[in-house]
Every structure is written in C-alpha cells, then in structure tokens.
PDB file of C-alpha atoms and ligand atoms in Angstrom:
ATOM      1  CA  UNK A  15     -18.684  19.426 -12.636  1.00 34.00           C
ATOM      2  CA  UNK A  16     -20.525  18.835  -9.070  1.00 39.00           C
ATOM      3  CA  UNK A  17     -19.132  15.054  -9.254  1.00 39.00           C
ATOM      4  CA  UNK A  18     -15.630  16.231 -10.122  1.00 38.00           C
ATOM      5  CA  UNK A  19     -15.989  18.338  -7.063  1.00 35.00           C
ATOM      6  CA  UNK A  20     -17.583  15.938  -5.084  1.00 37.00           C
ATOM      7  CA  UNK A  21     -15.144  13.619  -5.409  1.00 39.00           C
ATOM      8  CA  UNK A  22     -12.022  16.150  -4.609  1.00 39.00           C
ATOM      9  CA  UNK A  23     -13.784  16.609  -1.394  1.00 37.00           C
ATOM     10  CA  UNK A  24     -13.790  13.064  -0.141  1.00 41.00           C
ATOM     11  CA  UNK A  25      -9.939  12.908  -1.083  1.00 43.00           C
ATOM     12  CA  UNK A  26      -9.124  15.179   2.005  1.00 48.00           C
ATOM     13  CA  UNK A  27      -6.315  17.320   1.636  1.00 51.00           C
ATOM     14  CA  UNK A  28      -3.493  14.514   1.663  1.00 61.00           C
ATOM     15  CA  UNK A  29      -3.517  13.247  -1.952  1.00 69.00           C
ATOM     16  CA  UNK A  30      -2.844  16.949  -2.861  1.00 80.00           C
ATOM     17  CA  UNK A  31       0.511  15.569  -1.727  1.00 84.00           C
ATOM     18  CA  UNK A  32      -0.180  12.857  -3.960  1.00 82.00           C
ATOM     19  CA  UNK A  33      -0.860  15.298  -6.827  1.00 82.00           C
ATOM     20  CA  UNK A  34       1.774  17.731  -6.420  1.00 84.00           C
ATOM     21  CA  UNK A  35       4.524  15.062  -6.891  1.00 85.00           C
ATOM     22  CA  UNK A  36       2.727  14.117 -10.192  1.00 86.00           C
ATOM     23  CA  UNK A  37       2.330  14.902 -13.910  1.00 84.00           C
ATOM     24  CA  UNK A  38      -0.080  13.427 -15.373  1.00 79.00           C
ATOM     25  CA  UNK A  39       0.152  14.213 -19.036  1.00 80.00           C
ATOM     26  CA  UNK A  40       3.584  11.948 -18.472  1.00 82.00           C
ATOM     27  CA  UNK A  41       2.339   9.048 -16.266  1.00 82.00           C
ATOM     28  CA  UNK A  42      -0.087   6.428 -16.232  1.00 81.00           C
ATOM     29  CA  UNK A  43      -0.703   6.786 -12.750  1.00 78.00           C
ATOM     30  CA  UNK A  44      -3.899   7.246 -11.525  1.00 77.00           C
ATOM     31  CA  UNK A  45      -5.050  10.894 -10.848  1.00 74.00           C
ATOM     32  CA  UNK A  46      -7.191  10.088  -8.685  1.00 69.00           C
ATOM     33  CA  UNK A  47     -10.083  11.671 -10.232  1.00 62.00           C
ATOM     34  CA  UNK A  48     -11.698   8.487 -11.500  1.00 55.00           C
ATOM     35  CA  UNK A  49     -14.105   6.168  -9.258  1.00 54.00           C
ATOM     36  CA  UNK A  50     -11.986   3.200  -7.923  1.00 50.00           C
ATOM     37  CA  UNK A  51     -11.299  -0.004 -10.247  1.00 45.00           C
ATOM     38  CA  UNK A  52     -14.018  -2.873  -9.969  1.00 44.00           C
ATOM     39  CA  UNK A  53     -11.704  -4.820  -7.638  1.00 44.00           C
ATOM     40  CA  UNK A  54     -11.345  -2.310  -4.817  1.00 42.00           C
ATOM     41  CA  UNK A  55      -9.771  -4.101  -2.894  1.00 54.00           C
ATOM     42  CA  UNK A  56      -8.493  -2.692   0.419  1.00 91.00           C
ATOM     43  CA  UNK A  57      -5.023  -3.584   1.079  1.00 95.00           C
ATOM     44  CA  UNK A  58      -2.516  -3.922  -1.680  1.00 96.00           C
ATOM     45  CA  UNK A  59       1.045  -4.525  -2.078  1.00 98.00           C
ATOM     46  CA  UNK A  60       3.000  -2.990  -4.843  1.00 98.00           C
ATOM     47  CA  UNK A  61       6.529  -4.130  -5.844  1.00 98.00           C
ATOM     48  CA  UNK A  62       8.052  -0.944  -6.813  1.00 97.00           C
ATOM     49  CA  UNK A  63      11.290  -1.010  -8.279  1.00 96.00           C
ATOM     50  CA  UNK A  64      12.553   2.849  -8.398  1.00 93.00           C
ATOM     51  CA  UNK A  65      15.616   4.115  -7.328  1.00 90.00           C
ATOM     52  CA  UNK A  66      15.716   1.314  -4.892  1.00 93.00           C
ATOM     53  CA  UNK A  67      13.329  -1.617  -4.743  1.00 97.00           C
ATOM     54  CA  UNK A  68      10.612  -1.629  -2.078  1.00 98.00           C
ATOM     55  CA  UNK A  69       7.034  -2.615  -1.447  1.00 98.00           C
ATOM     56  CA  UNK A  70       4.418  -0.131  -1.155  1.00 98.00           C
ATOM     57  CA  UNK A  71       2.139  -1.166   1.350  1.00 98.00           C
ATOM     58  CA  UNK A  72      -1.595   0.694   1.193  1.00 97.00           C
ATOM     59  CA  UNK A  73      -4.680   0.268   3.682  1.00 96.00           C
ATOM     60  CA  UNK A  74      -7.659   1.574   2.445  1.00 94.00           C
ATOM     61  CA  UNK A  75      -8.640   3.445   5.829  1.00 92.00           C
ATOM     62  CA  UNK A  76     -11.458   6.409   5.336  1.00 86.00           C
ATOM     63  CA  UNK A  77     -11.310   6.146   1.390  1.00 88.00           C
ATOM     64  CA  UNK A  78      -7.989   6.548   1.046  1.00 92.00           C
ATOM     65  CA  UNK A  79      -4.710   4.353   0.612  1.00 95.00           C
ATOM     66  CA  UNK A  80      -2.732   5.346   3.654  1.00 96.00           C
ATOM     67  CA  UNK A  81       0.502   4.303   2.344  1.00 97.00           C
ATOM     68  CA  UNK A  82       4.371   2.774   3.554  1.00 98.00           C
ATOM     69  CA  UNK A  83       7.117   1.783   2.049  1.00 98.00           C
ATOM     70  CA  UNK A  84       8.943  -1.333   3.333  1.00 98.00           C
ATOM     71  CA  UNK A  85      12.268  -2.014   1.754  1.00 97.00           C
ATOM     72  CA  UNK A  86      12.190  -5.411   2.448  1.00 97.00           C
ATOM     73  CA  UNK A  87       8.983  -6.669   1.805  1.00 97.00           C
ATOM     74  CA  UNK A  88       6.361  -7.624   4.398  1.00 97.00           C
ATOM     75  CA  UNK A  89       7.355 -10.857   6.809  1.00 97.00           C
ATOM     76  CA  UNK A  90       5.099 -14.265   7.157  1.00 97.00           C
ATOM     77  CA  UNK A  91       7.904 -14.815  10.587  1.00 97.00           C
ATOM     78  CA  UNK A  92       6.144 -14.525  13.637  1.00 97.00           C
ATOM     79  CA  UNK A  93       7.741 -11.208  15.909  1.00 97.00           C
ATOM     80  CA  UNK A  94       9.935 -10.383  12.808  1.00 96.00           C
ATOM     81  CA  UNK A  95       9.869  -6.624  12.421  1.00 96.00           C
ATOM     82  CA  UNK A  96      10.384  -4.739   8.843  1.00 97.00           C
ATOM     83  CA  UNK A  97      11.004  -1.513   8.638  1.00 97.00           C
ATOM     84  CA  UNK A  98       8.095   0.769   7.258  1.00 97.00           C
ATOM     85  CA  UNK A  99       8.871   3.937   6.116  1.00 96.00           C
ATOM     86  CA  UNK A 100       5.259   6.271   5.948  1.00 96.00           C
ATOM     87  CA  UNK A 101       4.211   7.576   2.578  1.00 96.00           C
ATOM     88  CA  UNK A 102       1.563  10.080   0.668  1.00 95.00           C
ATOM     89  CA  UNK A 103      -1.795   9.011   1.104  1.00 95.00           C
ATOM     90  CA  UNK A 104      -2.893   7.218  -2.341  1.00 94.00           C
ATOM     91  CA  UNK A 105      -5.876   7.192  -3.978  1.00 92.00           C
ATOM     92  CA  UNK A 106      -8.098   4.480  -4.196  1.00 90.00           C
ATOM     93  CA  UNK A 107      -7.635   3.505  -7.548  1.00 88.00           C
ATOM     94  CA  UNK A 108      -4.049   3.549  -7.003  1.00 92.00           C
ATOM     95  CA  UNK A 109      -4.563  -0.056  -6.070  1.00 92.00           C
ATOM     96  CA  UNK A 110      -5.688  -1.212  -9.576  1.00 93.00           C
ATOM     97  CA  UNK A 111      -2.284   0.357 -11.050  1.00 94.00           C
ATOM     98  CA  UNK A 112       0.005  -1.335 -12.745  1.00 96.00           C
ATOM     99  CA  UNK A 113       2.944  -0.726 -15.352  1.00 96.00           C
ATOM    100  CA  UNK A 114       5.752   1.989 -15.388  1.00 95.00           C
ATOM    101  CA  UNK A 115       5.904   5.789 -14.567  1.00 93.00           C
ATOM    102  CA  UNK A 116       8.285   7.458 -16.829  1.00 91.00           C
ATOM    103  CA  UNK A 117      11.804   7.338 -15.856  1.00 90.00           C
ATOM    104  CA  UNK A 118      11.843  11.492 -14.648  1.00 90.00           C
ATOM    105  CA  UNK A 119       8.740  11.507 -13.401  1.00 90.00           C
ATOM    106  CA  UNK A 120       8.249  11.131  -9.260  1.00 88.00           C
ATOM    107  CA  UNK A 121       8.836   7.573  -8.860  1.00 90.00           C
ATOM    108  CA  UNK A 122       9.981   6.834 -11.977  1.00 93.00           C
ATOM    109  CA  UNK A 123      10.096   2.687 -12.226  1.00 94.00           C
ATOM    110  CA  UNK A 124       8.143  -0.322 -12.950  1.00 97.00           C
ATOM    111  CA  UNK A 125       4.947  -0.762 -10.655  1.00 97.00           C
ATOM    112  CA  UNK A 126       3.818  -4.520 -10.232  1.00 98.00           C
ATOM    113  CA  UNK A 127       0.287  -5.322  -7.664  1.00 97.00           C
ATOM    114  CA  UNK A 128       2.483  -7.824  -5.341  1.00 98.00           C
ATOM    115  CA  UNK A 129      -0.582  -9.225  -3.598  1.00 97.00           C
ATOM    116  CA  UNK A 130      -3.955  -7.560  -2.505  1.00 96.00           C
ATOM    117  CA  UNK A 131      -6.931  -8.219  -1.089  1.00 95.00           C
ATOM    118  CA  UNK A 132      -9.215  -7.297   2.324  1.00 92.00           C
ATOM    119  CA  UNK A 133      -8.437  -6.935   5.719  1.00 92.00           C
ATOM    120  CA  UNK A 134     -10.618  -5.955   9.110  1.00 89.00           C
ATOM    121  CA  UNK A 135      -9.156  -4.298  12.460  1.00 88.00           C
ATOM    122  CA  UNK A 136      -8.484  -6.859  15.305  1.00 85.00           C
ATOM    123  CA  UNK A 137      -8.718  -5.529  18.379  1.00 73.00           C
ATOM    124  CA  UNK A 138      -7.665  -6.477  21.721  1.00 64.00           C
ATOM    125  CA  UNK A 139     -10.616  -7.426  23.561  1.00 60.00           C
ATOM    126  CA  UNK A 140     -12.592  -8.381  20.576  1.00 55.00           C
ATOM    127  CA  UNK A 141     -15.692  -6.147  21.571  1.00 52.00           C
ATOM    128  CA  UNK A 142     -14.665  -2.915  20.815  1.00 59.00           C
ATOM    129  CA  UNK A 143     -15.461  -0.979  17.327  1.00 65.00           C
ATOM    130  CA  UNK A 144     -12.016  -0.125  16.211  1.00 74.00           C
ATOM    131  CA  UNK A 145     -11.279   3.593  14.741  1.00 84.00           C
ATOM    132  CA  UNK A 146      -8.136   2.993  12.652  1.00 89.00           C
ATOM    133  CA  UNK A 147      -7.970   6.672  12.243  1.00 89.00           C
ATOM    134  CA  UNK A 148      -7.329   7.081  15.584  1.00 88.00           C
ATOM    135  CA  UNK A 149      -5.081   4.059  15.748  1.00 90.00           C
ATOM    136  CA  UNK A 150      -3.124   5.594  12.781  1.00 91.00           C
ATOM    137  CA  UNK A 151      -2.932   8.841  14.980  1.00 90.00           C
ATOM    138  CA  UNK A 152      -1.734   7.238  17.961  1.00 90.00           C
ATOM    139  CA  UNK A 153       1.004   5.175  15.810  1.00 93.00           C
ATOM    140  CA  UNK A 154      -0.079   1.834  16.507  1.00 92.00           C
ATOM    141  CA  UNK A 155      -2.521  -0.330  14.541  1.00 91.00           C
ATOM    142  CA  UNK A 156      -3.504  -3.747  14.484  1.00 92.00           C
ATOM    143  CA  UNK A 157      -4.853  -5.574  11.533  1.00 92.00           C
ATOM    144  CA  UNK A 158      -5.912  -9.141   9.884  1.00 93.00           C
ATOM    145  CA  UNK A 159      -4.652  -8.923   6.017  1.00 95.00           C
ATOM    146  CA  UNK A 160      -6.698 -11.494   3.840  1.00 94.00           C
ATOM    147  CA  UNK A 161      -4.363 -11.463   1.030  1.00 96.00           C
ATOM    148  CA  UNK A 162      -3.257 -14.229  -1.450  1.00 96.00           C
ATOM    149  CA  UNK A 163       0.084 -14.314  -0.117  1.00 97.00           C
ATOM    150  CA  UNK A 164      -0.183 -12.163   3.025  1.00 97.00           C
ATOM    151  CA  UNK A 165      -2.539 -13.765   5.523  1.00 96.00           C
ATOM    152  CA  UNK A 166      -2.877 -13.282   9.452  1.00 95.00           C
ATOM    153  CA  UNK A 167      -2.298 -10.524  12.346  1.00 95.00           C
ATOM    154  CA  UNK A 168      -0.010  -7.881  11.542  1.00 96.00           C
ATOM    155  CA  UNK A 169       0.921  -5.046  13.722  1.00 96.00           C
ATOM    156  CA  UNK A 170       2.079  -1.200  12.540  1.00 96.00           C
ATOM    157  CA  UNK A 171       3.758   0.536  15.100  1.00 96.00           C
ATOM    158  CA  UNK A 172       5.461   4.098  14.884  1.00 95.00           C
ATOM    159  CA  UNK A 173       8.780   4.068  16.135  1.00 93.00           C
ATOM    160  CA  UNK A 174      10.376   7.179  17.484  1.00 78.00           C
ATOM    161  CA  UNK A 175      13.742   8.062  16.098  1.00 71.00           C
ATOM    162  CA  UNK A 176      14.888  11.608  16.170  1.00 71.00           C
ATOM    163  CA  UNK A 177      12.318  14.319  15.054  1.00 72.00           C
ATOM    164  CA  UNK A 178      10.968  12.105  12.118  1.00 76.00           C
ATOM    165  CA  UNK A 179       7.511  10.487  12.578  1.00 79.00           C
ATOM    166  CA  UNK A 180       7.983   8.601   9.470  1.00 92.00           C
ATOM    167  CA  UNK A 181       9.166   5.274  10.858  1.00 95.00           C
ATOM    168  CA  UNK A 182       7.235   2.165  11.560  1.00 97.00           C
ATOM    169  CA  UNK A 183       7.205  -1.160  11.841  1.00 97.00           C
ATOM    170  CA  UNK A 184       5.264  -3.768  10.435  1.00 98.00           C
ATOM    171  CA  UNK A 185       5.195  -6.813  12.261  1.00 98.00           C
ATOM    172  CA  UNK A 186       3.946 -10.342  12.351  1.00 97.00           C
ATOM    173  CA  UNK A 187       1.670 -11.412  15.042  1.00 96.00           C
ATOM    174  CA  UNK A 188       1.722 -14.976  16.266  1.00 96.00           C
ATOM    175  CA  UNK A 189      -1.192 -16.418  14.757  1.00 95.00           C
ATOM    176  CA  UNK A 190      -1.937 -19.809  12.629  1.00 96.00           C
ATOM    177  CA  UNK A 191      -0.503 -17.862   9.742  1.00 96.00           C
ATOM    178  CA  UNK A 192       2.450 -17.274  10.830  1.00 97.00           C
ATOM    179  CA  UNK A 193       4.984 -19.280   8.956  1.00 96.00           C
ATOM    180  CA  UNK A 194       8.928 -18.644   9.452  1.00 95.00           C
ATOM    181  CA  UNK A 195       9.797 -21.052   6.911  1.00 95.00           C
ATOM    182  CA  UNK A 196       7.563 -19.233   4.148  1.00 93.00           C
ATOM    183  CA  UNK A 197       9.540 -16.343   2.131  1.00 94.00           C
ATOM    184  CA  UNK A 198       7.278 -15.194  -0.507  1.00 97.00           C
ATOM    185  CA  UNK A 199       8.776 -11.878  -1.196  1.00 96.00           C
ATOM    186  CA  UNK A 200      11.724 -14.265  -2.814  1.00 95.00           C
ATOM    187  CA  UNK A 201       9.397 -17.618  -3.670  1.00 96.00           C
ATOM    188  CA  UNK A 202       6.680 -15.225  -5.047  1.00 97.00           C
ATOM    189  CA  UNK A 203       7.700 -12.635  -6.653  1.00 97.00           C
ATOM    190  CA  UNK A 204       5.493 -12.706  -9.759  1.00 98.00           C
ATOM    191  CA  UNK A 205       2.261 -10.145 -10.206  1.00 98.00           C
ATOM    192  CA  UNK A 206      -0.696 -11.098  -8.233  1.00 97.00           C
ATOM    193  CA  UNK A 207      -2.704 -10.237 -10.752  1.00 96.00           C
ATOM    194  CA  UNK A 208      -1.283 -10.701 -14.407  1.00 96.00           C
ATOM    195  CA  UNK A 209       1.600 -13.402 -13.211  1.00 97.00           C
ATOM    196  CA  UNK A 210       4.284 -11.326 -15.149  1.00 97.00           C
ATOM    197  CA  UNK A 211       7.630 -10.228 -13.583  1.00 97.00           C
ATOM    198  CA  UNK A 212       8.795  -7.042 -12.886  1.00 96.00           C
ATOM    199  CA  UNK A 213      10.994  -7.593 -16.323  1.00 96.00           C
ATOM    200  CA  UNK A 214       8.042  -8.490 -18.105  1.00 96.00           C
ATOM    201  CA  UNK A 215       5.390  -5.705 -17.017  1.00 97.00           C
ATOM    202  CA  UNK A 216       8.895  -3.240 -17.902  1.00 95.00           C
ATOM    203  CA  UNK A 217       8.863  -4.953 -21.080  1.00 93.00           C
ATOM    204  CA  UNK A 218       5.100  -3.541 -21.754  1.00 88.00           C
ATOM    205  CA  UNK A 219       4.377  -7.563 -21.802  1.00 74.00           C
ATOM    206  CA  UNK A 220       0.897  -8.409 -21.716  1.00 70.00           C
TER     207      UNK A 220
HETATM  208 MN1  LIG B 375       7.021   3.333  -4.052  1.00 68.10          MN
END
C-alpha cells in the first residue's frame, strides 16, 4: 500500500495524463505502477505506427519519459531540423514496451523500441551543471544521445507558432557523428531490441 503510494508520488501529476488516455484491462501498456524494466535506459525511440507512423522520442528527465513525437524520424544530417510535436509525459517503464495496443484503445497500433540507450546534457561552456528541467521550461535543450543508431549532439528547441506550445524541433548538431549520408530511419528500421519488423512484432512474432 505505502509503496503503491510512494511510487504515485514520484510520477508527478503529468502521467495522470498518461493514465487518463488509458485502459488498462485492454492494453499491454505499461501502467506505470511497476518499478522500471532492468534496462532503464534513458532515451528511447519507439516506432509507432498508429493512425499515422511516427517516432516517439522519450528522455528520461526527473524520472519520467518526457515525450515527442517526430513524424519523420530523428536526423543523423548535421543542421537538419525534424519536426517534434510534444507529448504526455511517459512512465519509465514505458521504455521497455513493446507489442500492440488494441486497435480502439488511445494509440491503438503496433509499438516497436527503434533504438535506446543513455544520454548526458552538453552544455555550452562545459562547466556548468545543467538543469534540463529548466531547459525543458525555457524550450531549448541540448543533449548527447548514446544510442545504437542515434549518436552525437542533438538540440530540442520550442518553436513558436500560433498559441500552441507543442512544437519543437529536434536537430542535429555538428559533431563527429554527424553523418548526412546515413538514413537509418529507412536503412534500419528493424527493433533494436528483438530485430523483428513492425509486421512481425504485429504478427505477435517472437
Ligand atoms: Mn506515439
């Protein structure tokens, strides 16, 4: 009882967002409830193909998966900006999920983990402790992923566009990772983590 409580408390309020959208007698998703997966790791990528295929981008920031959705896939082009679009706050062991939500549930689809791994705050004058809260706040964070296909600087930036404070833009710094000629969102596509397909992990293939 205490734990269960415990644990609602370090969620903040935004995954009741998160819950709210859900039903979890009719997905698999993760309720957010249970500790996080062994893996933890603290950036993932999920290839989501709903209504519309995108990749769900998460940063674990503060114990929770802040969250965008990038229709077309993160960049490896140095200065090439991809639209963002900011999401409900996951929880932490969203980043160990995948399979398929139910076709009427919230995000109905086929979930695949794209690529994942660790990343640490760069800052500007390399001194500096970096509060990516605050960045996050102030709409403007800079990052170094450590993925396995995602490497290297990567700047989020809110963009302002009408009264919606939704849009950002992920884009590639100009670093030794940065390779234009690299496409891995098309040369990649397969699961990080089990090597399936999104037809495959539809397919309930192991
Ligand atoms: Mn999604």
């Amino acid at each position: 009882m205490f734990r269960h409580i415990n644990n609602m408390e370090s969620m903040n309020t935004e995954p009741k967002k998160y819950k709210n959208k859900r039903n979890f007698r009719k997905t698999r998703e993760p309720s957010g409830i249970r500790k996080p997966g062994k893996h933890g790791s603290n950036f993932v990528i999920q290839k989501h193909d709903a209504s519309s295929l995108h990749y769900d981008f998460r940063l674990n920031i503060g114990g929770t998966l802040k969250s965008w959705a990038v229709p077309k896939g993160i960049s490896t082009a140095a200065g090439e900006k991809r639209l963002a679009i900011r999401t409900e706050d996951h929880p932490l062991d969203y980043a160990d999920f995948e399979g398929n939500i139910p076709k009427d549930q919230y995000g109905g689809g086929t979930v695949m983990i794209w690529d994942r791994g660790d990343f640490t705050p760069l800052n500007d004058d390399g001194n500096e402790a970096v509060d990516l809260n605050e960045q996050l706040r102030n709409g403007h964070l800079k990052i170094h992923l450590q993925g396995e296909k995602i490497k290297g600087g990567y700047a989020l930036v809110k963009i302002q566009s009408g009264n919606s404070d939704k849009q950002w833009l992920i884009i590639k710094l100009d670093d030794n990772d940065a390779d234009a000629r690299r496409n891995p969102v098309s040369t990649e596509p397969n699961s990080v983590v089990s090597g399936r397909s999104l037809d495959e992990i539809a397919r309930g293939r192991k």
